[in-house]
Tab-separated table of C-alpha atoms and ligand atoms in Angstrom:
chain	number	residue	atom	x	y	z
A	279	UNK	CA	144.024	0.556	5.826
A	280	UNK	CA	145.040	-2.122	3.175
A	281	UNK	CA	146.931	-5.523	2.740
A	282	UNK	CA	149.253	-4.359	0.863
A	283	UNK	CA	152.959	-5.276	2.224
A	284	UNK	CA	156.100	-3.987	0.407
A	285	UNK	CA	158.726	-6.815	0.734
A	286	UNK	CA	161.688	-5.737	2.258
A	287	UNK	CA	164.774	-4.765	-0.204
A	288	UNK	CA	162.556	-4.312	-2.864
A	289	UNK	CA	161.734	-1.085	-3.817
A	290	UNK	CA	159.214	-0.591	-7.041
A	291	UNK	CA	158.653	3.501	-7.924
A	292	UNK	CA	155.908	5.385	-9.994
A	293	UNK	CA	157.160	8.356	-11.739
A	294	UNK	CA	154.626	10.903	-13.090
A	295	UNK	CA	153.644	14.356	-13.672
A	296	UNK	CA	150.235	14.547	-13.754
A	297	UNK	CA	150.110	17.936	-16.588
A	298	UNK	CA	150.953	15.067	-18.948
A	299	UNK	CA	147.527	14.023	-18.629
A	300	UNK	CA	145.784	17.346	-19.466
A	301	UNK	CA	147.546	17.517	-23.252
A	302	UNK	CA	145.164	17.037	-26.230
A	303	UNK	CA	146.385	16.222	-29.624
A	304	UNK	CA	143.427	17.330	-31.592
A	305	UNK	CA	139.692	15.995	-31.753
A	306	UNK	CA	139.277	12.549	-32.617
A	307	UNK	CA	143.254	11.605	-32.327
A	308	UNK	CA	143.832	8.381	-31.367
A	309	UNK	CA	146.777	9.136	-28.507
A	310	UNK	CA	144.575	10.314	-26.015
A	311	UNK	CA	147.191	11.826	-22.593
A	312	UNK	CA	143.709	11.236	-20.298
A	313	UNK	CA	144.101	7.395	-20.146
A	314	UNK	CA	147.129	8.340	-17.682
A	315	UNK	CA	144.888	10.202	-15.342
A	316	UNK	CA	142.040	7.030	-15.566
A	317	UNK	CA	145.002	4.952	-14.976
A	318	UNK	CA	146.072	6.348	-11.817
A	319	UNK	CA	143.010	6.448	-10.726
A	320	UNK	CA	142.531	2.977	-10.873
A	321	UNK	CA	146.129	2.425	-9.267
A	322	UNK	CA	145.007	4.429	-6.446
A	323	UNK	CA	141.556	3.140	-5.936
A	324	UNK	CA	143.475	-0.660	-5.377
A	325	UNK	CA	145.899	1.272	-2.843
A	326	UNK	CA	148.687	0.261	-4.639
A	327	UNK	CA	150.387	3.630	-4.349
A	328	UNK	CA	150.823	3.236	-0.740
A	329	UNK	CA	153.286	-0.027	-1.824
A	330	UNK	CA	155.780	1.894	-4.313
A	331	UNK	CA	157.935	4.599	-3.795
A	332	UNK	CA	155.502	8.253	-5.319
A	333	UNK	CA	157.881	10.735	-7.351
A	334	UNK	CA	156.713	13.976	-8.567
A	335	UNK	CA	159.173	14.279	-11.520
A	336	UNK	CA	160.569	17.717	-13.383
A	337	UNK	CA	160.228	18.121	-17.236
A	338	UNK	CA	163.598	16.943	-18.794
A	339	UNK	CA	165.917	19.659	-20.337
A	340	UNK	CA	166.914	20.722	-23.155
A	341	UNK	CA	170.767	19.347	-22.513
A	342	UNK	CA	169.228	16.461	-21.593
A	343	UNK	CA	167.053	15.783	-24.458
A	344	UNK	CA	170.040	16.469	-26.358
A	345	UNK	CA	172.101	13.426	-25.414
A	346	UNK	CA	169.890	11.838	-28.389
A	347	UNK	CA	167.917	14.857	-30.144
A	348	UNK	CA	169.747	17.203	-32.521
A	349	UNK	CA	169.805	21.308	-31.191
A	350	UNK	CA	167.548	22.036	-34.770
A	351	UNK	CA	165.099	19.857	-34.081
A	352	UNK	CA	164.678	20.871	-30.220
A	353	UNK	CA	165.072	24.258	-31.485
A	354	UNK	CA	161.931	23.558	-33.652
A	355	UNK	CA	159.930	21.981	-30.723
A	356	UNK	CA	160.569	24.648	-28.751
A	357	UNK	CA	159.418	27.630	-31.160
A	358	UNK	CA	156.372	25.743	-32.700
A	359	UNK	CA	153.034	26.621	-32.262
A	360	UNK	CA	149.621	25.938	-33.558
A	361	UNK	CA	149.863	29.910	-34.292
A	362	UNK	CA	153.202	30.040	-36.031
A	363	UNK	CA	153.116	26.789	-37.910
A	364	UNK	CA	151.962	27.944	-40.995
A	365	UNK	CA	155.219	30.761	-41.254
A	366	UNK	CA	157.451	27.404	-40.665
A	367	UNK	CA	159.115	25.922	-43.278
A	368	UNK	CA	160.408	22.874	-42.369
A	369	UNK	CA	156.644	20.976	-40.614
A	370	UNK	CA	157.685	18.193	-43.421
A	371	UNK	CA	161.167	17.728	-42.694
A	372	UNK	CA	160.123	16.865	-38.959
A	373	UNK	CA	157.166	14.990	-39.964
A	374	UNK	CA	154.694	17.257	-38.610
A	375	UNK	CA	151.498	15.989	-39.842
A	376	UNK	CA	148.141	13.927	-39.074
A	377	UNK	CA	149.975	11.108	-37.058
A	378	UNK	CA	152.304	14.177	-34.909
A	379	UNK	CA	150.365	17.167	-35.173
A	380	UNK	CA	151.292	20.869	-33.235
A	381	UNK	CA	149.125	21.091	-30.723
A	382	UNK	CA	149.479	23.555	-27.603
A	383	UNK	CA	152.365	22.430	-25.200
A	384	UNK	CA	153.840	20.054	-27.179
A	385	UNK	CA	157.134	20.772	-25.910
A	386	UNK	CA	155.821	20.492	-22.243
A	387	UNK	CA	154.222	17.937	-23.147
A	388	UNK	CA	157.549	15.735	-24.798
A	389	UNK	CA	159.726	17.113	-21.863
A	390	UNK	CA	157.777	16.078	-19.078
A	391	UNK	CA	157.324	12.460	-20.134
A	392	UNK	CA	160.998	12.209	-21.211
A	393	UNK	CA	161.489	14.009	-17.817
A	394	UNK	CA	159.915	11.323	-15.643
A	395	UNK	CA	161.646	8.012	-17.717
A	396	UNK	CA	165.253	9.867	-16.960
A	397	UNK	CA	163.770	10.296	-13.320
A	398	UNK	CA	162.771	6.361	-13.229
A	399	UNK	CA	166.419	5.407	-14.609
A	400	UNK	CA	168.337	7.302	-12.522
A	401	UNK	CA	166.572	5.142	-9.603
A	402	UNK	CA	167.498	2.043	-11.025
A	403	UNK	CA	171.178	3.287	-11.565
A	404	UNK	CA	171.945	4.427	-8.146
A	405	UNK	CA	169.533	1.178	-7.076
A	406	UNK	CA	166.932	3.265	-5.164
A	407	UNK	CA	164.563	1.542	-7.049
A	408	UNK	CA	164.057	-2.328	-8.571
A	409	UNK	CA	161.548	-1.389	-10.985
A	410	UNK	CA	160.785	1.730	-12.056
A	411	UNK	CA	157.757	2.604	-13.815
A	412	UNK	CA	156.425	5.223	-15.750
A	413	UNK	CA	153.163	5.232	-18.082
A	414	UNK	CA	153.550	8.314	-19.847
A	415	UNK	CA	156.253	7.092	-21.259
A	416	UNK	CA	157.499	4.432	-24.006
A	417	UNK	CA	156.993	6.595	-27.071
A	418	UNK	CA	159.436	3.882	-29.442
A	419	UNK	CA	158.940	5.947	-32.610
A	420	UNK	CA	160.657	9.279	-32.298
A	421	UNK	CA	164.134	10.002	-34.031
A	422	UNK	CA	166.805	11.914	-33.769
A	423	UNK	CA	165.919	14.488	-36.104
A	424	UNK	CA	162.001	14.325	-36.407
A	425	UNK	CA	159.049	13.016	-34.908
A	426	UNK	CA	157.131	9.753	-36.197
A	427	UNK	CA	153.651	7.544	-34.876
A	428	UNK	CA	152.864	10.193	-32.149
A	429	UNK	CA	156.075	10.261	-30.401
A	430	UNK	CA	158.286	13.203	-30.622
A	431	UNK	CA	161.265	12.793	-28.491
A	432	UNK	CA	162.106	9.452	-27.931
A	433	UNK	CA	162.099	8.800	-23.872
A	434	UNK	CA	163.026	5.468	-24.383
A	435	UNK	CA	166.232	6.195	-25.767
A	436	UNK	CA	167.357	8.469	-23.691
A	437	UNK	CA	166.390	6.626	-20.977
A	438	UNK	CA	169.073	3.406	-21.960
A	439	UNK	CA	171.728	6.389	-22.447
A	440	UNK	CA	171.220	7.224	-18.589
A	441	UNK	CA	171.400	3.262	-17.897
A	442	UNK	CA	174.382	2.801	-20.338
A	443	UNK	CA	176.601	4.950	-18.221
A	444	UNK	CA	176.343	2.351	-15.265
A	445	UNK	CA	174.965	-1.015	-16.984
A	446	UNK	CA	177.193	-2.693	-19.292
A	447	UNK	CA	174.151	-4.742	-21.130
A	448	UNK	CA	170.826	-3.224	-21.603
A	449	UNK	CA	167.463	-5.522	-23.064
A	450	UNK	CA	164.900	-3.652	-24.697
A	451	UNK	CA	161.457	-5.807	-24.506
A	452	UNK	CA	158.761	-4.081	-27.055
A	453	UNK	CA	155.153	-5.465	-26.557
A	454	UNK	CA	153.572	-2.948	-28.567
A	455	UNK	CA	151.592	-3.971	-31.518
A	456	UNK	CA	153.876	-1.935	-33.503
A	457	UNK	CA	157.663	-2.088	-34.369
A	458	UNK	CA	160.144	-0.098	-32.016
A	459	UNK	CA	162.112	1.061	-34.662
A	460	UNK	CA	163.218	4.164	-32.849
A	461	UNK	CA	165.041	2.389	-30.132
A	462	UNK	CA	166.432	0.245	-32.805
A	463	UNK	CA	167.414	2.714	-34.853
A	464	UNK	CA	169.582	4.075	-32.061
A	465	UNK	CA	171.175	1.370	-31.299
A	466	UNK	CA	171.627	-0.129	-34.275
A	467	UNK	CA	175.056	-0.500	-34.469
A	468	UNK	CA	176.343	-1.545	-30.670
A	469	UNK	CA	176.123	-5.106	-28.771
A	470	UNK	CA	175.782	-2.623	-25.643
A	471	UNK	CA	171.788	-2.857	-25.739
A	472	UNK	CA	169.373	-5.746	-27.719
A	473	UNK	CA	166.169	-4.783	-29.076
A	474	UNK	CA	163.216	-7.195	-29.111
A	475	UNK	CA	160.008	-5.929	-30.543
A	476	UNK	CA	157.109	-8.338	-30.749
A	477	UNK	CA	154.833	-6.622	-33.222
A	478	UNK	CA	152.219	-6.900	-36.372
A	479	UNK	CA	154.306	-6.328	-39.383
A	480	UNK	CA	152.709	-5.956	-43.123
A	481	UNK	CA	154.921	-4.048	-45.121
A	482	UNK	CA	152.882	-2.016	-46.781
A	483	UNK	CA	149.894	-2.239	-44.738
A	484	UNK	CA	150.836	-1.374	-41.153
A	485	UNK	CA	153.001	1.218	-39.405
A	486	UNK	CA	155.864	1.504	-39.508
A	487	UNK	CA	156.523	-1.168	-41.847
A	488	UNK	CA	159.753	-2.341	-40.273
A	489	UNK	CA	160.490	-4.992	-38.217
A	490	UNK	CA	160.932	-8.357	-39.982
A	491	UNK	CA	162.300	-11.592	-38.593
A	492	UNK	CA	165.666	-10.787	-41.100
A	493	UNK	CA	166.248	-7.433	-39.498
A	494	UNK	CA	168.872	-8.218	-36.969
A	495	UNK	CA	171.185	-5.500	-36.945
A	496	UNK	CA	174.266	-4.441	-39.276
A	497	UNK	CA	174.970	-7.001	-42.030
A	498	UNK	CA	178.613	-6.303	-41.721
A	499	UNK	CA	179.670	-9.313	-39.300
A	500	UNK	CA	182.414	-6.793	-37.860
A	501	UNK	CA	180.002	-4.634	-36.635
A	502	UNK	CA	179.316	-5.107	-32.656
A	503	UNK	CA	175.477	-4.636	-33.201
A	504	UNK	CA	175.270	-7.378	-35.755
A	505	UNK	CA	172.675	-9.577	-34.330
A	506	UNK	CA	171.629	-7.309	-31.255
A	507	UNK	CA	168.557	-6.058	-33.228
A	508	UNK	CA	165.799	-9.062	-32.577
A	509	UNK	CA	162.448	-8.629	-34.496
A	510	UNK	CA	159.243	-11.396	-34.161
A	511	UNK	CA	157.000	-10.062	-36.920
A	512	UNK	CA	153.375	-11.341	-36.332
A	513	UNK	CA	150.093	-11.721	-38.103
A	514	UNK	CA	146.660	-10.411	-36.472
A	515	UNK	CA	144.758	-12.223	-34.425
A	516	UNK	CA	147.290	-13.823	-31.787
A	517	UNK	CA	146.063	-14.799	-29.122
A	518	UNK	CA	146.651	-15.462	-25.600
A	519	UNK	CA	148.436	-18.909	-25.340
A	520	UNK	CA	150.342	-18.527	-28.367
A	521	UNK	CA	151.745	-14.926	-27.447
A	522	UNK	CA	152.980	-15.365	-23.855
A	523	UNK	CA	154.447	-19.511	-25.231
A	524	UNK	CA	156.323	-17.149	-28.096
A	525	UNK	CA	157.708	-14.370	-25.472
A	526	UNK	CA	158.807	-17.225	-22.823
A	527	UNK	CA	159.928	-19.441	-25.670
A	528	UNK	CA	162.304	-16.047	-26.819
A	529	UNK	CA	162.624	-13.606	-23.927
A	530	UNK	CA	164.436	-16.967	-21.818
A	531	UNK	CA	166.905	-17.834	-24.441
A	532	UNK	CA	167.640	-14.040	-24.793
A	533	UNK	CA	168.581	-13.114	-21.555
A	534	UNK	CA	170.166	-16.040	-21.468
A	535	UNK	CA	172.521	-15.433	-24.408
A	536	UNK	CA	173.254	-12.084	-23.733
A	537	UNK	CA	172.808	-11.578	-20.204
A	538	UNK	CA	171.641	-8.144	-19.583
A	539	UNK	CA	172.388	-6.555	-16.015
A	540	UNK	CA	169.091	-4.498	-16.779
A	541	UNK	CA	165.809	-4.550	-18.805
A	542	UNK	CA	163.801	-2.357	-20.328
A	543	UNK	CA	160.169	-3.275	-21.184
A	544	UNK	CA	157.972	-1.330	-23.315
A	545	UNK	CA	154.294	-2.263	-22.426
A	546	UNK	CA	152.379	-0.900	-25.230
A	547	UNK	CA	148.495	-1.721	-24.506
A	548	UNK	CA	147.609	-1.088	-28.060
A	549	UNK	CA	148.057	-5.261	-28.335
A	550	UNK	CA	144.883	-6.110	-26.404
A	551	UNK	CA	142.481	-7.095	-28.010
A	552	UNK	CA	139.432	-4.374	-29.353
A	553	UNK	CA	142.068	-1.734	-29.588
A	554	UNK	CA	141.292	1.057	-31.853
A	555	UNK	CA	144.697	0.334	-33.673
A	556	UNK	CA	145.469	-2.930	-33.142
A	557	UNK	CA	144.410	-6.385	-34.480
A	558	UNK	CA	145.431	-9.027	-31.903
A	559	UNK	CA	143.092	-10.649	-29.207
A	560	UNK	CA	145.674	-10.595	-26.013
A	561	UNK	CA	143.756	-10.129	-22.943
A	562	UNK	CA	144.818	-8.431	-19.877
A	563	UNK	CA	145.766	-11.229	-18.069
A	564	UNK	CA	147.891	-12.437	-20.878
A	565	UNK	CA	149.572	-9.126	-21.957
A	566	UNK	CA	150.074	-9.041	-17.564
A	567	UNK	CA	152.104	-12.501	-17.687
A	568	UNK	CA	154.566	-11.181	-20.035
A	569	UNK	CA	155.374	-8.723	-17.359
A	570	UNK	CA	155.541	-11.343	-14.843
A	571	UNK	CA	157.790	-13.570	-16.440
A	572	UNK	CA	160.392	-10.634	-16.970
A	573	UNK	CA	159.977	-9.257	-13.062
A	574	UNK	CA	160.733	-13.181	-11.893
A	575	UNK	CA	164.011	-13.272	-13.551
A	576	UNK	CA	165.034	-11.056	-11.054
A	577	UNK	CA	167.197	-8.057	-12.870
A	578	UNK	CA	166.467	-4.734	-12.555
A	579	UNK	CA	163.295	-3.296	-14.527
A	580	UNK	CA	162.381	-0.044	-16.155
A	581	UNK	CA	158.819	-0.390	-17.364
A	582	UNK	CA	156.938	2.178	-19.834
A	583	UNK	CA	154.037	2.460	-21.412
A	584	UNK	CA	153.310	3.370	-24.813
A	585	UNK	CA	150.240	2.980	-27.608
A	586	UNK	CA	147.297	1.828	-26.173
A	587	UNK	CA	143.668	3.280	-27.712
A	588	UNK	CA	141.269	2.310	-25.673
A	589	UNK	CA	141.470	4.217	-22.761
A	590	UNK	CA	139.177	1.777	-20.346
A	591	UNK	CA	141.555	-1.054	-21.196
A	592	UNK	CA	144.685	0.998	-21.123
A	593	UNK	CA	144.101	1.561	-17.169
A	594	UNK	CA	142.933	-1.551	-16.712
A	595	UNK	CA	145.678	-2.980	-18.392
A	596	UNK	CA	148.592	-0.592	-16.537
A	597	UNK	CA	146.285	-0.700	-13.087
A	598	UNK	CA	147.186	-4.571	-13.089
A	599	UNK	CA	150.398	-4.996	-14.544
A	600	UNK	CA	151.737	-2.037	-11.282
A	601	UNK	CA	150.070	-4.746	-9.203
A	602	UNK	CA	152.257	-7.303	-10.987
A	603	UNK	CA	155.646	-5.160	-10.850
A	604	UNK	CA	154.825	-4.495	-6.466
A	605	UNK	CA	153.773	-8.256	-6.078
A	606	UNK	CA	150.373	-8.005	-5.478
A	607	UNK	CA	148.327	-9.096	-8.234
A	608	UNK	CA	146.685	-12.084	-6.229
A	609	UNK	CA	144.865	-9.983	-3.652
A	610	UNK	CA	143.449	-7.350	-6.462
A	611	UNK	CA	139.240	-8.062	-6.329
A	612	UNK	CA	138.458	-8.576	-10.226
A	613	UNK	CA	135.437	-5.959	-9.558
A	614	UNK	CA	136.575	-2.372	-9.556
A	615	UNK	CA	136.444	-0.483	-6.201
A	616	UNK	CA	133.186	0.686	-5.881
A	617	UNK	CA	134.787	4.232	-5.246
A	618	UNK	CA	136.970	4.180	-8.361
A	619	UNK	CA	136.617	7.949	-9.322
A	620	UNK	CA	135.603	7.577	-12.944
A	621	UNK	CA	134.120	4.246	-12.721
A	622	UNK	CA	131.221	5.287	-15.087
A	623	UNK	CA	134.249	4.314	-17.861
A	624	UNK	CA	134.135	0.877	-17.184
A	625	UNK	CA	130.505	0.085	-16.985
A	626	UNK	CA	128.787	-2.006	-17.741
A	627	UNK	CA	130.508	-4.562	-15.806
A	628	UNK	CA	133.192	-2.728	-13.595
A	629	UNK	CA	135.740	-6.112	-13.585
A	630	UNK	CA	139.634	-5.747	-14.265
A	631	UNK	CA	139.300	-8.687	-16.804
A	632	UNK	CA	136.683	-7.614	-19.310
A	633	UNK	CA	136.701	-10.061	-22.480
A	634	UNK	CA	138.849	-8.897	-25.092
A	635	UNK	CA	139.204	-11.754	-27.723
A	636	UNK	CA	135.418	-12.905	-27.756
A	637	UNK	CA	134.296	-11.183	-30.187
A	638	UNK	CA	136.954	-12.009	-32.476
A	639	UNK	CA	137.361	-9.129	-34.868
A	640	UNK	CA	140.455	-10.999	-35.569
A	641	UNK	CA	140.939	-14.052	-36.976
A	642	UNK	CA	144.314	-15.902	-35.575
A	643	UNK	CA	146.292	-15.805	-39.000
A	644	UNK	CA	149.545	-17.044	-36.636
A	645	UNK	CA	149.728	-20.734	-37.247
A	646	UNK	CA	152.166	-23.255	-35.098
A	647	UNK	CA	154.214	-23.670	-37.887
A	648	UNK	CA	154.708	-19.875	-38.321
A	649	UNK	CA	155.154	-19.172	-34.699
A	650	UNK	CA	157.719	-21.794	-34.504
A	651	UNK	CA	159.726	-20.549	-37.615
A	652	UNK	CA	160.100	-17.560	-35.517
A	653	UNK	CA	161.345	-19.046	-32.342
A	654	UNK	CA	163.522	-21.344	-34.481
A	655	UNK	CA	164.847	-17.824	-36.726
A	656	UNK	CA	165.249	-16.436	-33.071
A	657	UNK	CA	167.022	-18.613	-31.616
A	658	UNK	CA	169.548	-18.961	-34.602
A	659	UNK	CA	170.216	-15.287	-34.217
A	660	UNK	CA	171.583	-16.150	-30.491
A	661	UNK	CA	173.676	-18.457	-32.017
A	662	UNK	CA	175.879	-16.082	-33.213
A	663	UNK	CA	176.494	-14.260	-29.844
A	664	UNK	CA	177.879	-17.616	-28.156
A	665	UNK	CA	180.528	-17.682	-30.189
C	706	VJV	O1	149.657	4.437	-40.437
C	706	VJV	C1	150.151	5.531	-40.201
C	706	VJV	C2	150.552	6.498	-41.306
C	706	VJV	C3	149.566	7.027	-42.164
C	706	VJV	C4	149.638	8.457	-42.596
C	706	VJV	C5	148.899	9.355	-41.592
C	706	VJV	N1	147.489	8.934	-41.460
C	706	VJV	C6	146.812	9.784	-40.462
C	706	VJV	C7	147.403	7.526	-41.019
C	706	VJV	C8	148.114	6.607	-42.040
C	706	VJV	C9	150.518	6.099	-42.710
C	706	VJV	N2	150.351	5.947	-38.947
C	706	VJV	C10	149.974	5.166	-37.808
C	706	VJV	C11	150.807	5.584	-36.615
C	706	VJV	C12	150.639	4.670	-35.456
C	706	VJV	C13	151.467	5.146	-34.273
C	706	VJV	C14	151.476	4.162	-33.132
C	706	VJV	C15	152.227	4.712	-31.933
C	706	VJV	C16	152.585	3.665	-30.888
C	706	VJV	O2	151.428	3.052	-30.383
C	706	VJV	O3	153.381	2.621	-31.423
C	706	VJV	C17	153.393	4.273	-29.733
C	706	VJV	C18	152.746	5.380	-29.015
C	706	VJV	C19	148.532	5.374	-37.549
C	706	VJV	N3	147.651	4.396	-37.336
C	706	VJV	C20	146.450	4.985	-37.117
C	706	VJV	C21	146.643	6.342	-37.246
C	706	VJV	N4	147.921	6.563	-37.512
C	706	VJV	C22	145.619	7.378	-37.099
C	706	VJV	C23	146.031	8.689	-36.949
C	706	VJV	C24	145.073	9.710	-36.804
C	706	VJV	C25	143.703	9.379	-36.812
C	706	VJV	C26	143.323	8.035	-36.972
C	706	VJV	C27	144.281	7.047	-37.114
C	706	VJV	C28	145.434	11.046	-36.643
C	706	VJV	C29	144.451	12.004	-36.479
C	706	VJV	C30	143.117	11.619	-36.484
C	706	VJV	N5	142.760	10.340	-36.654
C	706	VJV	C31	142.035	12.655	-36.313
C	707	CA	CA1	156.465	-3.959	-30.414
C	708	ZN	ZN1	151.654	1.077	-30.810
C-alpha cells in the first residue's frame, strides 16, 4: 500500500495514549494537548505508522511517579480540582498558577504522558526498540516537589531512572528554546547522565532564567557531576546554519568525551521559527537535522517532545522528524496528503516545509564570535572529563 520498508534489526516504536490529546489547560493557554492528535494525524496520513512498532501505553503509577516525585506532592495532584482548589492551602507552594494551572484531569493527564515515556524506555532497555518515541512527552521543567513552565511531573526524569538501571551513561540532548533545568536539577550531582540544553537564556527576561554557559554542574571538583551539566545559552534570532554547525560542532565532541551507551533527546518545537514563545528562526528542516545527526551515531534513542506553540508547525515538525527516526525522510512528498484529516490547519499551502525565518521577527543577535566562545567554553568543559 506504501514504500515504506522497515530495515531489518531496527526497530523504531511510537508510544501514545491518545486521552492525552483531549486535555485543555484553560482558554487561550499556550500548551495546547491537541497538537498531539494533528500530529498523528499527519504521521498517519504519510503511512509511517505502518514502519514502527504502535503501543497503546497505560497511565504511569503512583509508585512509579514516585521514583522522582515526593508522596505530598502526588498526594496533592491527586486530590486537586478546579472545585476544591480554592479550600487548598498550599496552590503556591506547588506553583499552581497562570503558567500550571488546575484544570480537569490533570492527574490523568501527567500520568499518562509519564506513562507512555516509562513505556518507550523500557523498550530501549530490554532492546525491543532502537528508538523510542513519544510526543506527549518531554515536559523538562517539573520538580520534585512542585510543578514549573507547564510541566507537572517530570517524564523525562523518570524516564533516565528506568534507563539508569541498565545503561551505565545516559546523554540528555535539550533542543527546546528553553533551559531543561528539571532534568538538570536531578542530576545535578552524578557523572551517570550529561545534560545539554541548547536554549535562549536572558536572565531576567526569559524563562526559566537558568542555563548559562558557567553552569556546569557542582563547583566542588570532588563531586562526580562536576562538569556533567552542559549549558549553550543563545540569543534570538539563530538561525538555521549557525544552529545545526553549533549542535554538530558540540553534540560530536560530547559523545565523544563521555561516551553514552544511550541518548535522550528532547525535541522541543517551540525553537522554530514564528512560535508563539519562542524567538529563533530554525526551520523544520533544520530543527529535523539535529535529529539526524544524533540517530547516525548509531546508539540507542529515546526521543520526546516538549514546548512547541504553534500547533501547525508542531505536527509538521514531529510528522518529519518520525520520518527521520524510521529512515524515511527522502520519500516524504513536501505537499501534505491530500487526505490528511485536518488539512484545513495547514492551508494555505499544505507543504511540510512552510517558511519559518522569512519574515524575520527576529533579528540574529548570535554573532560568529559568540557562537564560537561557546563551542570553545564547551569544549573546555570536556576537558576535564579526559582526565
Ligand atoms: O515566563 C514565565 C513566567 C511568568 C509568570 C506567569 N505568567 C503567566 C507568564 C510570565 C514568569 N513563564 C513561561 C513558561 C514557559 C514554559 C515553557 C515550557 C516548555 O516549552 O519549555 C516545555 C513544555 C511563559 N512564557 C509564556 C507564558 N508563560 C504564558 C503563559 C500563559 C499565557 C501566555 C503566556 C498562561 C495562561 C495564559 N496565557 C492564558
Ligand atoms: Ca533547551
Ligand atoms: Zn519550551
Amino acid at each position: 500500500k506504501n514504500g515504506i520498508v522497515r530495515p531489518k534489526g531496527y526497530t523504531v516504536s511510537f508510544h501514545a495514549n491518545s486521552s492525552v490529546e483531549k486535555f485543555h489547560f484553560g482558554q487561550s493557554h499556550p500548551m495546547k494537548p491537541w497538537r498531539l492528535t494533528l500530529t498523528k494525524q499527519l504521521v498517519m496520513a504519510y503511512g509511517m505508522h505502518t514502519a514502527m512498532d504502535l503501543y497503546l501505553t497505560r497511565a504511569a503509577t503512583r509508585e512509579e511517579m514516585a521514583e522522582f516525585h515526593t508522596e505530598d506532592y502526588l498526594d496533592f495532584l491527586k486530590r486537586v480540582t478546579p472545585n476544591n482548589m480554592l479550600l487548598e492551602p498550599r496552590l503556591a507552594q506547588y506553583n499552581i498558577g497562570d503558567d500550571c494551572p488546575i484544570f480537569d484531569g490533570l492527574y490523568d493527564y501527567a500520568s499518562l504522558y509519564t506513562g507512555a515515556s516509562l513505556d518507550a524506555a523500557r523498550k530501549l532497555c530490554n532492546e525491543q526498540s532502537q528508538v523510542a518515541i513519544n510526543w506527549s512527552g518531554g515536559l523538562h521543567h517539573a520538580k520534585k516537589t512542585e510543578a514549573s513552565g507547564f510541566c507537572y511531573t517530570n517524564d523525562i526524569v523518570l524516564a533516565i531512572l528506568q534507563l539508569l538501571r541498565y545503561h551505565p551513561r545516559v546523554l540528555y540532548i535539550d533542543i527546546d528554546v528553553h533551559h531543561g533545568d528539571g532534568v538538570e536539577q536531578a542530576f545535578w550531582s552524578t557523572d551517570r547522565v550529561m545534560t545539554l540544553s541548547f536554549h535562549k537564556y536572558d536572565k531576567d527576561n526569559f524563562f526559566p532564567g537558568t542555563g548559562p554557559l558557567s553552569s556546569t554542574g557542582p563547583e566542588n571538583p570532588l563531586n562526580p557531576g562536576a562538569h556533567h551539566a552542559l549549558n549553550v545559552p543563545l540569543h534570538d534570532g539563530i538561525e538555521d546554519e549557525d544552529y545545526v554547525w553549533l549542535f554538530k560542532q558540540i553534540v560530536e565532541p560530547c559523545v565523544g568525551a563521555y561516551q553514552p551507551s544511550v541518548i535522550v533527546l528532547q525535541c522541543g518545537a517551540d525553537s522554530l521559527g514564528c512560535d508563539r514563545l519562542g524567538c529563533f528562526n530554525l526551520n523544520i528542516r533544520a530543527h529535523g537535522r539535529c535529529v539526524d545527526f544524533v540517530k547516525r551515531l548509531n546508539l540507542p534513542i529515546l526521543v520526546f517532545g516538549g514546548g512547541g506553540y504553534t500547533p501547525r508547525n508542531v505536527a509538521r515538525l514531529w510528522a518529519y522528524e518520525t520520518s527521520i527516526c524510521i529512515g524515511c525522510s527522502e520519500q516524504l512528498d513536501e505537499k501534505l496528503p491530500a487526505h490528511t484529516p485536518a488539512l484545513a490547519h495547514f492551508a494555505p499551502d499544505n507543504t511540510l516545509f512552510p517558511p519559518l525565518s522569512e519574515h524575520g521577527r527576529f533579528e540574529n543577535k548570535n554573532s560568529r564570535q559568540y557562537l564560537w566562545s561557546l563551542v570553545e567554553g564547551i569544549h573546555k568543559q570536556l576537558a576535564y572529563l579526559e582526565s
